[in-house]
């Protein structure tokens, strides 16, 4: 177990074009943090590296849509993501960003090394070009029909519906995401990484070397790519947002985001090492170091094919020991979608459930999509919190603390008896560690909760509250129960860091080395003073869960609307009620402002039946000149009422636009006054 002493752990760099959701947390950040926390407790030298990917095409798309610069977008979301991860207790040694000067320097140096050593091939090819936007189109700016599943809105590099990796040339009826027009083909020169030249190396390293220790979903996807045969892939793009390509003749070009982004792991490590007096090369160029990439399944090809080829071409870097990619987490039996707002946003969860980061960590770890897609539901979230965290773990800790203070003023009594349950603790610690080292986080968490169940069963079976006539036996029972409780506080830390900290504080003990937990059955000694009991987990009520389900339902309703900005439908009315309304075409003959009423016009309206006075609150939307002579729809049989002393006989009908401005609802052609609408 765990013979390696130095680990470099990377977590996929999130695009800084939006906040994190529970799919990101379950797929990458919770498992990587569990792994890093455990290894630190084992006394290992760990560099846990993360940061924001700030050069992705989605960022430029969002910037265009919002009318701001890409830098505005990445500044906003980098801070949002970093704060969210901090608040969930994700213990990165550094969380940096790919727009930093340090990263630009390292990425350009990496590119120049490959360029100077002749590792790239140059090729002039025809690329898609938008004549209206006057831009070459990156893969994500090209949309069209997926040739494999016929999804009409696939990207030029990937179909999000079927998961296929694509090239723009494969799309049926391609169109520009900038203008919507059909792009033309135009010649441009780019630098290519000849992946085909590294096919034998990748086959020997992964297919032959890792068939027994890599996850089947990762191994299978890599094998499929290699069986299809690798082709050269362009590492440069004709864009104005990214890291400039540092070679002659590459003006106006930037590095392909999947060349630049993984180098971020290296540049961030260098940044961290410089600040902490370490040699970064120990973590990337020393064969005694284990490199582990935590990613989602959509990033397998980049971390198992492209990035390793880059490092092999460079010549100085170690290969990853493992890439334990997770599958996808669904939400309420539907695929998480940021565009449809079908997601639980991590930062919003923290606002809605303050102080309960561990609850979500627990539920996501329990439902982690390790080998196949899994599902998150709010009802299951509530059940796992109330039945498991509160009912099993919290209940046991509370009972031990209450009984200890009741019987012994919180002082640990003597060990007067031996119990098999205490002897089992080190076995739990060992099994939890073995599962974590195999990236089996769900199984590790199950073992942890089985120890909590064992504690409850032990207390229930021994019933110390019924043995007041045998104080020595009660001491032995309570000593044993306390050992289990302290062990639970110690072993919780990788999964439930905030609860672990609270439990250890309650029990007045320091965090112990994991090796100690695997070798001892005495975690506190006789006479140790326990602290005061605290509530570890709070019950989640039905209304809190219903509010979250309602929020998702509102998203579903909006997704079915052709205009997401439209107001929700009002209460139903009967046909008879509708028939009572008399709506006529009328013409505004005169208009004047109502004194001391900035919003009101007094109008004289020809309804075809009469000329009447109508007071209307439209003064903020139109000038007097704009309304005179306009035809409008008039609700003619609205009961008269006085407004500012003026009797108003009816109502004009307007539409309220998305920007808040009113617009007339009137016939396309001039229509005789008095014509009924219905």
Short mmCIF file of N, CA and C in Angstrom, two decimals, residues 79 103 109 181 341 575:
data_model
loop_
_atom_site.label_atom_id
_atom_site.label_comp_id
_atom_site.label_asym_id
_atom_site.label_seq_id
_atom_site.Cartn_x
_atom_site.Cartn_y
_atom_site.Cartn_z
N UNK A 79 -12.91 34.06 -9.67
CA UNK A 79 -13.12 34.32 -8.25
C UNK A 79 -14.31 33.51 -7.72
N UNK A 103 2.04 31.58 -16.37
CA UNK A 103 1.56 30.51 -17.25
C UNK A 103 1.91 30.81 -18.71
N UNK A 109 7.33 28.65 -23.54
CA UNK A 109 8.60 27.92 -23.50
C UNK A 109 8.41 26.47 -23.90
N UNK A 181 -24.48 32.11 -40.50
CA UNK A 181 -24.33 31.85 -41.93
C UNK A 181 -23.50 30.59 -42.17
N UNK A 341 -30.20 25.53 -17.63
CA UNK A 341 -30.24 25.82 -16.19
C UNK A 341 -30.77 24.61 -15.42
N UNK A 575 -64.57 30.34 -20.73
CA UNK A 575 -64.90 30.93 -22.03
C UNK A 575 -66.00 31.97 -21.88
#
